Structure formats: structure tokens, C-alpha cells
């Protein structure tokens, strides 16, 4: 879209051209305004644009690389249609500009704000405008500032107008000095041209050391309070110009004559207590007909502009004050990293002087650990990306690390990054506090993790792995490894590693595994010898270190060896590798030793468990072997024996009659031996079955059992004319079959070992015993004591130890039958019931066997 | 027909025991018509030939500890084969282990007998089996 022409276009163009400003060189007085505008509004582009017939031409240009553009694409062509200001927050969203080549292409305008500049006759000749490549909004107070700046620019334009007018007057007066008529017509022209009440213009003639007014414009009414006609031919001193100012006028006048160009100076007047500022200008224009020198002059009331300038200066001062006195660290950095500007807080915090900063790149003041991250952020900012909150570690000149947090963004001019701007805050203290807290938490967590891993472990591997990992995480060390004792007590690399990078430590791990043969010459070997924590802050100082080449190759700088000590005994060594020189303080050393001790306990416990396990295994093996033996004995040995007996029987039955008496005797002895052998095996089998088989505990009425046993033995009792008296017997928790065997063996013995010719009398009695269970607990166990007394041959109590052992016999086989297994079986049965058996006797006086059995078996035994 | 049919089929791999058992069966009254096979495989082979033309035996007596196919496996085979499962089976073994006894009975043996250690007792034990072949 092309902006429509204003209704007064012809008059407007005439006013513009009358300014004689188009295509003149840039001037500092305009550039100051655009530069200030660019800084105040933080925009990359600020312009003073004048709208000519077919073009807009920039009298002042900040941030644009062209002196003019076509009027067709001009934003300002629209602005001059407005009363004062046009604001386009986002050009892409404005139908008038969305497809404008200045929007879609360079300089990619998104935001525009322009204030109208008017010439003396009120024609809108141009604008002061702001352009940004980001959409943005502008506040009412910003518009106010923009208008003020426009007013300043307008004044400068009018100054320009004045200068031109002055020049015209100068020429006119010079040309017409010889022709009064011409002067008159020129005067009319000048008067027509210059009717600005703020600018007094005139010509004077030097008379002695005073000026006499030749001609002056209507502004004298404002300045002197007199009309132009009144003032004419009056001297300056008569008009009240003070002598010192008059001397300045005369000095400037003679200087302009001498130098051939206009001279200016500023002064002030106090008008009823109001200080007015003026800008004065005087130029030599030749001598009059009377030979006196004549001058043109102008006096410009610049009070308003001065005030505006002061206001802007104050505003700038406020910004500067804020900038310089804030505790935030502000920096501006060029795209190449050079430091352009920093505020005082920045300099104070980091300790650099201006002259030092000039030599530095921003990356010189960033700590190495943070540098890559900052370079990335910097590149993002230069690419116009949003970086968000950034955190970085800076290096102060004295080497202190300072953690800062803040933002970084970039200023662009015509799409090119010009500088980055960052505001940071020193968060070192906060970060230190956080770090301390985190470390404390981490420490608690570490100790807890280690404790849990140690307590729940059956082998040291898992807790070691946890410790290596956790300690590395806590300290930031790169790798950790453990040495553990071998069975022979020597220390060996365990192969347990924690590393932050498997590839990196491959060679070191291989060399460590090879340390086996010369462990004592190694650093961990020295830990074993010294029983002390060893630390190498810098491994470079220890090239004697066995693994030095591998360690240096993977960039390790520090080494720490921690003994695993319990009660002065060493149970292993932990070693750690750090990528930076280590400096373990007392508390860290203490912590490492504590963890070492905890791990040592795990190793010690495992060693004890292994020893116990190995004993248990040995026992189990010998037990199993014994069982296998008894199985062989009971089955495989019995098999041929059965056949010996069976064929013996057949022999005796079918051929007994044909044998002689001696042959039959041999056969009988053979048969007898085979029978005894079989009994022996049966008893052995019974004993081993007691070992092997679980007892089944239930309620057993001992009186009932005793009666059944007596019934079984009836024949033998009757044969010897004996008797068995059964007293009161309790019901107890026991294995019924075993109880039967127990009583059968004991009653059988009592009947068997009777004195010759004395019929056996056996008494079976019991009593309950309440007994403290050896103080182990307060629970009272109840027992019953069963006694079996006989009147038999008795035994010498010195054999008491022996009689309960297997195969022990006190009597010759010819006298009393038996395998010597009976009492061994009894003892085994009683022991299986957690009871005890003993006996008392005097040879020839009978014997008493006492059995103590608990009334109840413990719950787990009953269950099993 | 009945007279020629086998009344007791004995499975015994031990030659000594085969001889002892043969003697012991001969001491019984009435003397059963005894057929002896050496082991489980021979038994299965014998029974599969028998199937086609002869009446099944009145009683099968098996040992437990035999090569290749154990007595319990033979028992399982007999009880899983429809036309054989009605024949009473008695296990006669050296083993007095409770486990073996329980297993024999749970697999369907009529009884589990332990070989006694004298010939006289053996004859007495076998005498208890007479009803199996003398009943009808």
C-alpha cells in the first residue's frame, strides 16, 4: 500500500525545500538526537526522515545503511498524515505494512514509532522515528519522551531554517549595501521569511564601542519589549544590553570580520526571576556608506531546548546512576567476546581495572568448568535465541570463583549482532550454602546407603560396589577399585570397579589386574603395610608408581588409598582415581576410613561365615559318607549273609542226617556266627536310622508302652521266673516307636543280666522334676525321671563312661548274648528327646538306669 | 486248560534267590505252577507273547532291585496295562525301607514282603501266598 498524499502537499513540499536541508551532510546536532533516541528506547534504528516528492531522505540515520528509500515504502509517509505520532506495534499485523519490502526484507521492520516534524509554517516535513526488529509496545510516557525529542529535532530544523535565513539576510545586506531600495525589498523578504517571535534577527552598525540597530524583526517586542520601529537606530547600551555582554558581542563581531564567518556564543538573561537561555550569532556583512562596519545578528531563545536537554541529561543521569550503583553485575560484550562495557559493581566484584578489561575476552573471566556452557549461551544469544536464565562461574582476578545467575541477550543492528547485554547477580554465597547443605545431605545419604548395603550383604561385592559408586559420586572422583584378601591372606585386585567411563579406564584396569605379582611394591601395597590412608595429590610427582603410565594416559591426577581396618587388622584396600588433584580434608579422610571399617566388617563377617560353612560342609560330607556306609552295611552286607543262612538252613535240613557229628557242629557254629553278624547289622541299622530319620513326636503313654514291652518279653520273664513291677508312668511328648525300643532294651538288659540262680526282679518307676532351665530363660521346663532298677549282676561304675558307647561289652559273649549296641541306642533315643540317661550300680548289687525326659518337646521339634 | 496255566510268575534277577525261591515254592502245598523270568524286560516280553494264546498268571511276584527296569517300574507297567491290571502283584525284596514299602503299596502291590534271613522263615512267608493260586 502507498500512503495517500497530504491535502497540502504542494505547500508542504515548498516548506521542505525552503529548509535547504535535503542532501546536506550529516550534522552532529541531529545525530545527537537520534543517538539518544536509540539509547533511550533501546531500538537498533532511529531516524530523522524528511518526506520529499518521491523519496524519504534521512537527515540523521542510526542503524540503517541507506541514505534514503522510495516514498512508496515509507512508514513516515503515513506518519506525516497524523497530527503528531504514529505507532505500529507489529508491522506484520498491520495491513498497511505486512507486505512492505522493509518488513518482509531488510531491515525487517516489526516495530515503528514516528513523531511528526513540522517546519516554521506548520507543514509536516518529516519525522523522528524509531524502528525495531522485534514487535513491541510503547507506553504513554515513552510517547511523551518521543514527542519531546521530536520537538528538539524540530527546533534544530528551525535553527537550520534560521541559519539559512541568516545566510540569505547576510547576502541580501551585502548585495544591497549599495542600494537601499534593494535592501528594503530584501528586508521585506527577510521579514516575510522570518516571523518567528522566538528568534530575533537584525543588522547593526558599530559606532565606537556600541552597536546601533539598523534593522530588526518583530521578535524585539518579545526580547526588548519594544517594537521594531522603536528599536531602530537605538544603541545596544541604550536598549539595556549590559556592558560585559556588549563586549562579548563586539569581540564576536570583530572575530567574524577577521575570520570571515559567523561567530556564536551563548548567554542567559534573568527575566523577572526566570532564567532565559539564548544562542547568539553575529556575522560581518561589510561597511556602510558611512564607512562603519555592519553586522547581521540573531538571538535565539533556547530556554525550552536547554530545559529539554537538561531534562534528558538528568534522565540519562538517572539511568547511569541506576546502572553504576546497582549491585547487579552488568556487562556488554562484543560478538568476538571483547568486553565493551561493565558497571562498577562488576569491576568491584571481579577486581579488574578498566585498562585490564580492555585486554580481556569475556571467556578469560569465566571459569573453565563453565566456559563451554557460556560459549553455547553466547552463541545462542548472538543467533537471537532466547537463552533463559543462565548460570555461570566467573573467575575473579584473585582467582576466587564467583557463581552468577542472570540473563543474556543481544542487541542487533540491521539484523547483525552488535553486542550482548547481560545482567548477573552474585549467588556465590547462596550457592555455597546450598552446596554445604547438599553435601551434608549427600553425606547422610552416603553413610545410610553404605550402612544398608553393608548390613544386608552376604558377600562384600555388593556393598563394595555401592561404596565405590557412592564415594565417587560424593567426591566427584572418576574411578574406584577394591583390593580384597585372598585365602592365603595376601591382598589381590578384586576386579570390582566403579568408573565414570569404561573405555577410558580399560588399560588401567588391565594393569591393575596385573598387580597381583608385585602388589607389595605398589601404592595400595603401601596402604596395606602402613595401615594408613594414603593420598597422592598429584600423581605426576610419583612416576615410580607401578601403574603410572596407564594412570597418566587416562588423565588421572590424584590418587587416594583407603585401608579397610577393623581392630588394627586390614581386610582390604579401596583406591580412588581423580581427574583433578585431590585434597581430602580431615573430615573426608575420616569418612573414608569409617566406610573402610564398615566394609572391613563385611569382609570379616564373610570370612567367618566361609570358615563356618566349610566346617559345616565337612561335617555334612562325613555324615553323608557315614550314612552311605550304614546303608551299604544294612542292605548290601545283609544280602549275602541272608543267603549264607538260608543255604545253611537248606544244608542242615536236607543233608544234616548224612553229616557226621563234627560236621554238624561246624555247620551250627557257622550258622550261629552268621546269625550274630545279622543281629549286629540290624542293631547298627537301628542306630543309624535314629540318626537319619526324623522323629515323629506325639503324646505317648509310657505306662501303656511299658505294658506292651512286658507282654513281648513274657516268655523270657517266665523262663527265668522273674517279675517286672510297673509303677506310675506319665504321658509325655515323644516318638512312640523309639520309646518302645528304649524300654525294650532297658527291660531286656535288666532281665538278661540276672545273677545266676537269682530270679530277676525289675522295678519301673517315675517321678516329675521341676527344674530351672539352667538360667537360660525364666521358663520352667518340666521333666520326668524314669528309673529301671534290677537285682542283677550290676557293674563297676568305673565303666559307666563306656557302657553307653556302641559295641562296648562288659561280659564275654559266652556268658551273655548281645552286640553291645543296646545302650548306645538308648542313649541316642534319649538325646533325641533332649533328655539324658545315666546309671548307678555296685557289682553284684543290681543296677539302676535313670532316664530324664522333658514332658514336652519344643514347638519347632514337634513340627519337624 | 487251568492245570497247564501258570499260577505264579516270579521275576527275580539274582540266581541265588531264584534257586532259594524255587526250593521254597516247592515246599508249599499245593505246589504252584511256577514260571520264572530274569528281569522286568523279560517279564514284559513274556506277557506280550502270552497275551495272544494263554490265560494270565494267578500271581506275579517281583523283586525291586533289578537292572534297567526297576520293580516299581514293572509294577507301574502292570497296573497301567488294562488286561494285566487285575493280576495281583506281590513285591518280595531285601529292602525294609518304609519309603519303598509305601511306594509299592501306592503303586497297587497286593503286599510288600521283605526277604527273611532263613530258609524256614521264607517258606513260612510264601505259605501265606498259597490262597492266590489254590482258591479255585
Short mmCIF file of C-alpha atoms in Angstrom, two decimals, chain A residues 281-612:
data_model
loop_
_atom_site.label_atom_id
_atom_site.label_comp_id
_atom_site.label_asym_id
_atom_site.label_seq_id
_atom_site.Cartn_x
_atom_site.Cartn_y
_atom_site.Cartn_z
CA UNK A 281 25.14 34.64 16.32
CA UNK A 282 26.80 37.52 14.55
CA UNK A 283 28.39 37.88 11.07
CA UNK A 284 30.29 40.70 9.38
CA UNK A 285 28.49 41.94 6.29
CA UNK A 286 30.70 44.83 5.17
CA UNK A 287 30.84 48.57 5.77
CA UNK A 288 28.05 51.02 5.39
CA UNK A 289 28.13 54.20 3.32
CA UNK A 290 29.46 55.96 6.40
CA UNK A 291 32.42 53.54 6.47
CA UNK A 292 31.29 51.93 9.68
CA UNK A 293 31.34 48.10 9.84
CA UNK A 294 27.94 46.42 9.70
CA UNK A 295 26.89 43.06 11.05
CA UNK A 296 23.87 40.78 10.88
CA UNK A 297 22.94 39.00 14.04
CA UNK A 298 20.44 36.59 15.50
CA UNK A 299 19.41 35.85 19.05
CA UNK A 300 17.63 32.56 19.58
CA UNK A 301 15.68 31.89 22.75
CA UNK A 302 16.86 28.37 23.53
CA UNK A 303 15.39 28.20 27.05
CA UNK A 304 12.91 25.47 26.13
CA UNK A 305 15.51 23.43 24.32
CA UNK A 306 18.01 23.92 27.14
CA UNK A 307 15.45 22.72 29.62
CA UNK A 308 14.67 19.70 27.49
CA UNK A 309 18.35 18.92 27.12
CA UNK A 310 18.79 19.22 30.86
CA UNK A 311 15.83 17.00 31.42
CA UNK A 312 17.26 14.43 29.08
CA UNK A 313 20.63 14.76 30.72
CA UNK A 314 19.01 14.20 34.11
CA UNK A 315 17.13 11.22 32.72
CA UNK A 316 20.36 9.86 31.32
CA UNK A 317 21.99 10.52 34.68
CA UNK A 318 19.30 8.53 36.42
CA UNK A 319 19.89 5.61 34.06
CA UNK A 320 23.60 5.91 34.58
CA UNK A 321 23.19 6.09 38.33
CA UNK A 322 20.98 3.02 38.33
CA UNK A 323 23.42 1.29 36.07
CA UNK A 324 26.52 2.23 38.05
CA UNK A 325 25.19 1.86 41.55
CA UNK A 326 23.18 -1.30 41.24
CA UNK A 327 24.71 -4.32 42.97
CA UNK A 328 23.85 -6.38 39.89
CA UNK A 329 26.72 -7.09 37.54
CA UNK A 330 26.09 -5.58 34.13
CA UNK A 331 28.25 -6.26 31.14
CA UNK A 332 28.20 -5.62 27.43
CA UNK A 333 30.27 -7.87 25.23
CA UNK A 334 31.12 -7.68 21.54
CA UNK A 335 30.35 -10.68 19.31
CA UNK A 336 34.07 -11.52 19.34
CA UNK A 337 33.99 -11.78 23.14
CA UNK A 338 35.76 -8.48 23.81
CA UNK A 339 34.38 -6.72 26.89
CA UNK A 340 32.79 -3.46 25.74
CA UNK A 341 31.44 -2.19 28.97
CA UNK A 342 30.89 -3.27 32.55
CA UNK A 343 29.42 -1.40 35.51
CA UNK A 344 31.17 -0.59 38.79
CA UNK A 345 29.61 -3.49 40.66
CA UNK A 346 31.07 -5.82 38.04
CA UNK A 347 34.53 -4.29 38.41
CA UNK A 348 34.35 -4.33 42.20
CA UNK A 349 33.17 -7.94 42.32
CA UNK A 350 35.74 -9.35 39.92
CA UNK A 351 38.55 -6.96 40.82
CA UNK A 352 39.58 -5.91 37.32
CA UNK A 353 40.57 -2.37 36.29
CA UNK A 354 39.39 -0.74 33.09
CA UNK A 355 42.80 -1.00 31.46
CA UNK A 356 42.93 -4.73 32.27
CA UNK A 357 39.44 -5.28 30.93
CA UNK A 358 40.43 -3.78 27.61
CA UNK A 359 42.84 -6.70 27.18
CA UNK A 360 40.39 -9.39 28.16
CA UNK A 361 37.88 -11.57 26.38
CA UNK A 362 34.81 -12.35 28.46
CA UNK A 363 35.82 -16.01 28.36
CA UNK A 364 39.04 -15.16 30.20
CA UNK A 365 36.97 -14.26 33.24
CA UNK A 366 34.79 -17.36 33.07
CA UNK A 367 35.98 -20.43 34.99
CA UNK A 368 36.99 -23.34 32.81
CA UNK A 369 34.25 -25.65 34.10
CA UNK A 370 31.63 -23.14 32.98
CA UNK A 371 33.26 -21.95 29.77
CA UNK A 372 31.77 -24.38 27.28
CA UNK A 373 28.31 -23.75 28.67
CA UNK A 374 28.80 -19.97 28.45
CA UNK A 375 30.13 -20.17 24.92
CA UNK A 376 27.00 -22.04 23.96
CA UNK A 377 24.76 -19.44 25.64
CA UNK A 378 26.74 -16.65 24.00
CA UNK A 379 26.33 -18.24 20.57
CA UNK A 380 22.61 -18.68 21.22
CA UNK A 381 22.25 -15.03 22.19
CA UNK A 382 24.15 -13.91 19.09
CA UNK A 383 21.82 -16.05 16.99
CA UNK A 384 18.92 -14.16 18.55
CA UNK A 385 17.72 -17.15 20.54
CA UNK A 386 16.16 -16.90 23.96
CA UNK A 387 18.66 -18.28 26.46
CA UNK A 388 16.54 -18.14 29.59
CA UNK A 389 18.14 -17.84 32.99
CA UNK A 390 21.82 -18.58 32.78
CA UNK A 391 24.21 -19.67 35.46
CA UNK A 392 27.96 -19.39 35.19
CA UNK A 393 31.10 -19.49 37.27
CA UNK A 394 33.31 -16.44 36.84
CA UNK A 395 36.91 -16.09 37.91
CA UNK A 396 37.82 -13.02 39.88
CA UNK A 397 41.26 -11.55 39.30
CA UNK A 398 42.46 -13.03 42.59
CA UNK A 399 41.31 -16.48 41.45
CA UNK A 400 38.13 -16.69 43.53
CA UNK A 401 35.30 -18.50 41.80
CA UNK A 402 32.13 -16.48 41.71
CA UNK A 403 28.86 -18.09 40.78
CA UNK A 404 26.49 -15.76 38.97
CA UNK A 405 22.97 -16.13 37.72
CA UNK A 406 21.18 -13.89 35.25
CA UNK A 407 20.19 -13.28 31.70
CA UNK A 408 21.95 -12.65 28.44
CA UNK A 409 20.51 -11.16 25.28
CA UNK A 410 21.81 -9.47 22.20
CA UNK A 411 21.46 -6.09 20.54
CA UNK A 412 21.07 -6.20 16.79
CA UNK A 413 21.63 -3.52 14.22
CA UNK A 414 20.23 -4.18 10.78
CA UNK A 415 19.97 -7.84 11.59
CA UNK A 416 23.59 -8.05 12.69
CA UNK A 417 24.51 -8.76 16.32
CA UNK A 418 26.30 -5.76 17.77
CA UNK A 419 26.74 -6.65 21.40
CA UNK A 420 25.38 -8.91 24.08
CA UNK A 421 23.98 -7.48 27.25
CA UNK A 422 23.95 -9.41 30.47
CA UNK A 423 22.77 -8.69 33.96
CA UNK A 424 24.06 -11.09 36.57
CA UNK A 425 23.75 -11.45 40.27
CA UNK A 426 26.44 -12.91 42.51
CA UNK A 427 24.91 -16.05 44.00
CA UNK A 428 28.18 -17.50 45.30
CA UNK A 429 27.12 -17.33 48.95
CA UNK A 430 23.71 -18.77 48.22
CA UNK A 431 25.30 -21.50 46.13
CA UNK A 432 27.87 -22.21 48.84
CA UNK A 433 25.09 -22.55 51.39
CA UNK A 434 23.19 -24.80 49.02
CA UNK A 435 26.31 -26.80 48.31
CA UNK A 436 27.06 -27.19 52.01
CA UNK A 437 23.52 -28.36 52.62
CA UNK A 438 23.61 -30.66 49.63
CA UNK A 439 26.92 -32.10 50.76
CA UNK A 440 25.55 -32.69 54.22
CA UNK A 441 22.50 -34.38 52.75
CA UNK A 442 24.70 -36.34 50.39
CA UNK A 443 26.90 -37.37 53.32
CA UNK A 444 23.94 -38.62 55.35
CA UNK A 445 22.64 -40.39 52.25
CA UNK A 446 26.06 -41.89 51.55
CA UNK A 447 26.51 -43.24 55.08
CA UNK A 448 22.99 -44.61 55.07
CA UNK A 449 23.41 -46.30 51.69
CA UNK A 450 26.71 -47.79 52.80
CA UNK A 451 25.25 -48.98 56.09
CA UNK A 452 22.24 -50.59 54.41
CA UNK A 453 24.41 -52.23 51.76
CA UNK A 454 26.85 -53.49 54.41
CA UNK A 455 24.23 -54.85 56.75
CA UNK A 456 22.19 -56.67 54.15
CA UNK A 457 25.12 -58.15 52.27
CA UNK A 458 26.19 -61.77 52.32
CA UNK A 459 29.26 -61.14 50.24
CA UNK A 460 31.39 -57.96 50.21
CA UNK A 461 30.93 -57.47 46.45
CA UNK A 462 27.60 -55.67 46.58
CA UNK A 463 28.44 -53.23 49.41
CA UNK A 464 31.89 -52.61 47.87
CA UNK A 465 30.31 -51.76 44.57
CA UNK A 466 27.85 -49.46 46.30
CA UNK A 467 30.65 -47.76 48.27
CA UNK A 468 32.85 -47.26 45.21
CA UNK A 469 29.94 -45.78 43.31
CA UNK A 470 28.67 -43.60 46.16
CA UNK A 471 32.08 -42.32 47.18
CA UNK A 472 32.88 -41.39 43.57
CA UNK A 473 29.52 -39.62 43.32
CA UNK A 474 30.14 -37.81 46.59
CA UNK A 475 33.69 -36.70 45.88
CA UNK A 476 33.49 -36.35 42.11
CA UNK A 477 36.35 -38.82 41.70
CA UNK A 478 36.42 -40.65 38.40
CA UNK A 479 37.08 -44.24 39.37
CA UNK A 480 37.33 -46.52 42.34
CA UNK A 481 38.57 -50.05 42.86
CA UNK A 482 38.92 -52.50 45.73
CA UNK A 483 41.58 -54.97 46.80
CA UNK A 484 40.45 -57.92 48.88
CA UNK A 485 42.31 -60.56 50.83
CA UNK A 486 42.86 -63.92 49.14
CA UNK A 487 42.51 -67.14 51.12
CA UNK A 488 46.21 -67.11 51.94
CA UNK A 489 45.83 -63.58 53.41
CA UNK A 490 47.61 -61.75 50.59
CA UNK A 491 45.84 -58.77 49.07
CA UNK A 492 44.65 -59.06 45.47
CA UNK A 493 42.87 -56.77 42.98
CA UNK A 494 39.22 -57.74 43.31
CA UNK A 495 38.24 -56.63 39.83
CA UNK A 496 35.44 -54.62 41.46
CA UNK A 497 35.49 -51.23 39.76
CA UNK A 498 33.36 -48.19 39.53
CA UNK A 499 34.30 -45.88 36.67
CA UNK A 500 32.62 -42.94 35.01
CA UNK A 501 33.84 -44.13 31.64
CA UNK A 502 34.53 -47.78 30.82
CA UNK A 503 36.69 -47.14 27.78
CA UNK A 504 38.88 -44.60 29.48
CA UNK A 505 39.98 -46.96 32.24
CA UNK A 506 40.41 -50.13 30.20
CA UNK A 507 44.21 -50.00 30.20
CA UNK A 508 44.38 -49.03 33.87
CA UNK A 509 42.12 -51.93 34.81
CA UNK A 510 44.28 -54.36 32.89
CA UNK A 511 47.43 -53.06 34.60
CA UNK A 512 45.74 -53.20 37.97
CA UNK A 513 44.75 -56.82 37.43
CA UNK A 514 48.42 -57.48 36.67
CA UNK A 515 49.45 -56.02 40.04
CA UNK A 516 48.97 -59.46 41.65
CA UNK A 517 52.58 -60.46 41.29
CA UNK A 518 54.15 -57.32 42.72
CA UNK A 519 51.40 -55.94 44.87
CA UNK A 520 53.72 -55.03 47.74
CA UNK A 521 55.68 -52.65 45.55
CA UNK A 522 52.52 -50.80 44.57
CA UNK A 523 50.78 -47.88 46.23
CA UNK A 524 47.88 -49.98 47.55
CA UNK A 525 50.58 -52.32 48.87
CA UNK A 526 51.92 -49.38 50.89
CA UNK A 527 48.45 -48.82 52.29
CA UNK A 528 48.47 -52.43 53.50
CA UNK A 529 51.90 -52.06 55.05
CA UNK A 530 51.24 -48.72 56.71
CA UNK A 531 47.58 -49.35 57.68
CA UNK A 532 47.11 -45.66 56.83
CA UNK A 533 45.07 -43.68 54.36
CA UNK A 534 47.45 -42.60 51.59
CA UNK A 535 46.84 -39.70 49.26
CA UNK A 536 48.78 -38.56 46.21
CA UNK A 537 47.59 -35.05 45.47
CA UNK A 538 49.45 -35.07 42.17
CA UNK A 539 50.41 -38.42 40.68
CA UNK A 540 52.88 -36.63 38.44
CA UNK A 541 55.12 -36.43 41.45
CA UNK A 542 55.08 -40.22 41.69
CA UNK A 543 56.28 -41.62 38.41
CA UNK A 544 57.73 -44.51 40.42
CA UNK A 545 54.13 -45.61 40.78
CA UNK A 546 53.85 -49.02 39.05
CA UNK A 547 50.81 -48.06 37.05
CA UNK A 548 51.99 -44.52 36.37
CA UNK A 549 51.94 -44.80 32.53
CA UNK A 550 48.35 -46.13 32.44
CA UNK A 551 47.25 -43.58 35.03
CA UNK A 552 48.84 -40.68 33.20
CA UNK A 553 47.37 -41.96 29.92
CA UNK A 554 43.80 -41.75 31.20
CA UNK A 555 44.26 -38.26 32.62
CA UNK A 556 44.26 -39.15 36.30
CA UNK A 557 45.85 -36.58 38.57
CA UNK A 558 45.01 -37.60 42.11
CA UNK A 559 45.01 -40.93 43.95
CA UNK A 560 43.63 -41.93 47.35
CA UNK A 561 44.09 -45.32 49.03
CA UNK A 562 41.86 -46.23 51.96
CA UNK A 563 42.61 -49.20 54.22
CA UNK A 564 39.68 -51.33 55.37
CA UNK A 565 40.59 -51.69 59.03
CA UNK A 566 38.94 -53.48 61.93
CA UNK A 567 40.74 -53.62 65.25
CA UNK A 568 44.04 -52.90 63.53
CA UNK A 569 43.60 -55.77 61.07
CA UNK A 570 43.40 -54.95 57.38
CA UNK A 571 40.62 -56.56 55.32
CA UNK A 572 41.11 -54.75 52.04
CA UNK A 573 42.06 -51.53 50.33
CA UNK A 574 39.90 -49.08 48.44
CA UNK A 575 41.63 -46.92 45.88
CA UNK A 576 40.22 -43.93 44.07
CA UNK A 577 41.36 -42.07 40.98
CA UNK A 578 40.58 -38.42 40.50
CA UNK A 579 40.77 -36.46 37.26
CA UNK A 580 41.94 -33.41 39.22
CA UNK A 581 44.48 -33.16 42.03
CA UNK A 582 42.86 -34.40 45.23
CA UNK A 583 42.77 -32.62 48.54
CA UNK A 584 40.93 -34.78 51.03
CA UNK A 585 40.37 -32.77 54.20
CA UNK A 586 40.32 -34.29 57.66
CA UNK A 587 36.58 -34.90 57.63
CA UNK A 588 36.67 -36.65 54.25
CA UNK A 589 39.59 -38.82 55.36
CA UNK A 590 37.70 -39.70 58.50
CA UNK A 591 34.62 -40.55 56.45
CA UNK A 592 36.62 -42.77 54.09
CA UNK A 593 38.23 -44.60 57.00
CA UNK A 594 34.80 -45.10 58.58
CA UNK A 595 33.44 -46.58 55.39
CA UNK A 596 36.59 -48.70 55.12
CA UNK A 597 35.93 -50.05 58.60
CA UNK A 598 32.32 -50.78 57.80
CA UNK A 599 33.39 -52.72 54.70
CA UNK A 600 36.08 -54.49 56.68
CA UNK A 601 33.38 -55.79 58.99
CA UNK A 602 31.53 -57.19 56.00
CA UNK A 603 34.67 -58.95 54.76
CA UNK A 604 35.47 -60.21 58.24
CA UNK A 605 31.93 -61.47 58.70
CA UNK A 606 32.07 -63.20 55.35
CA UNK A 607 35.39 -64.82 56.21
CA UNK A 608 33.89 -66.14 59.43
CA UNK A 609 30.84 -67.36 57.56
CA UNK A 610 33.05 -69.07 55.00
CA UNK A 611 35.05 -70.79 57.72
CA UNK A 612 31.85 -71.92 59.40
#
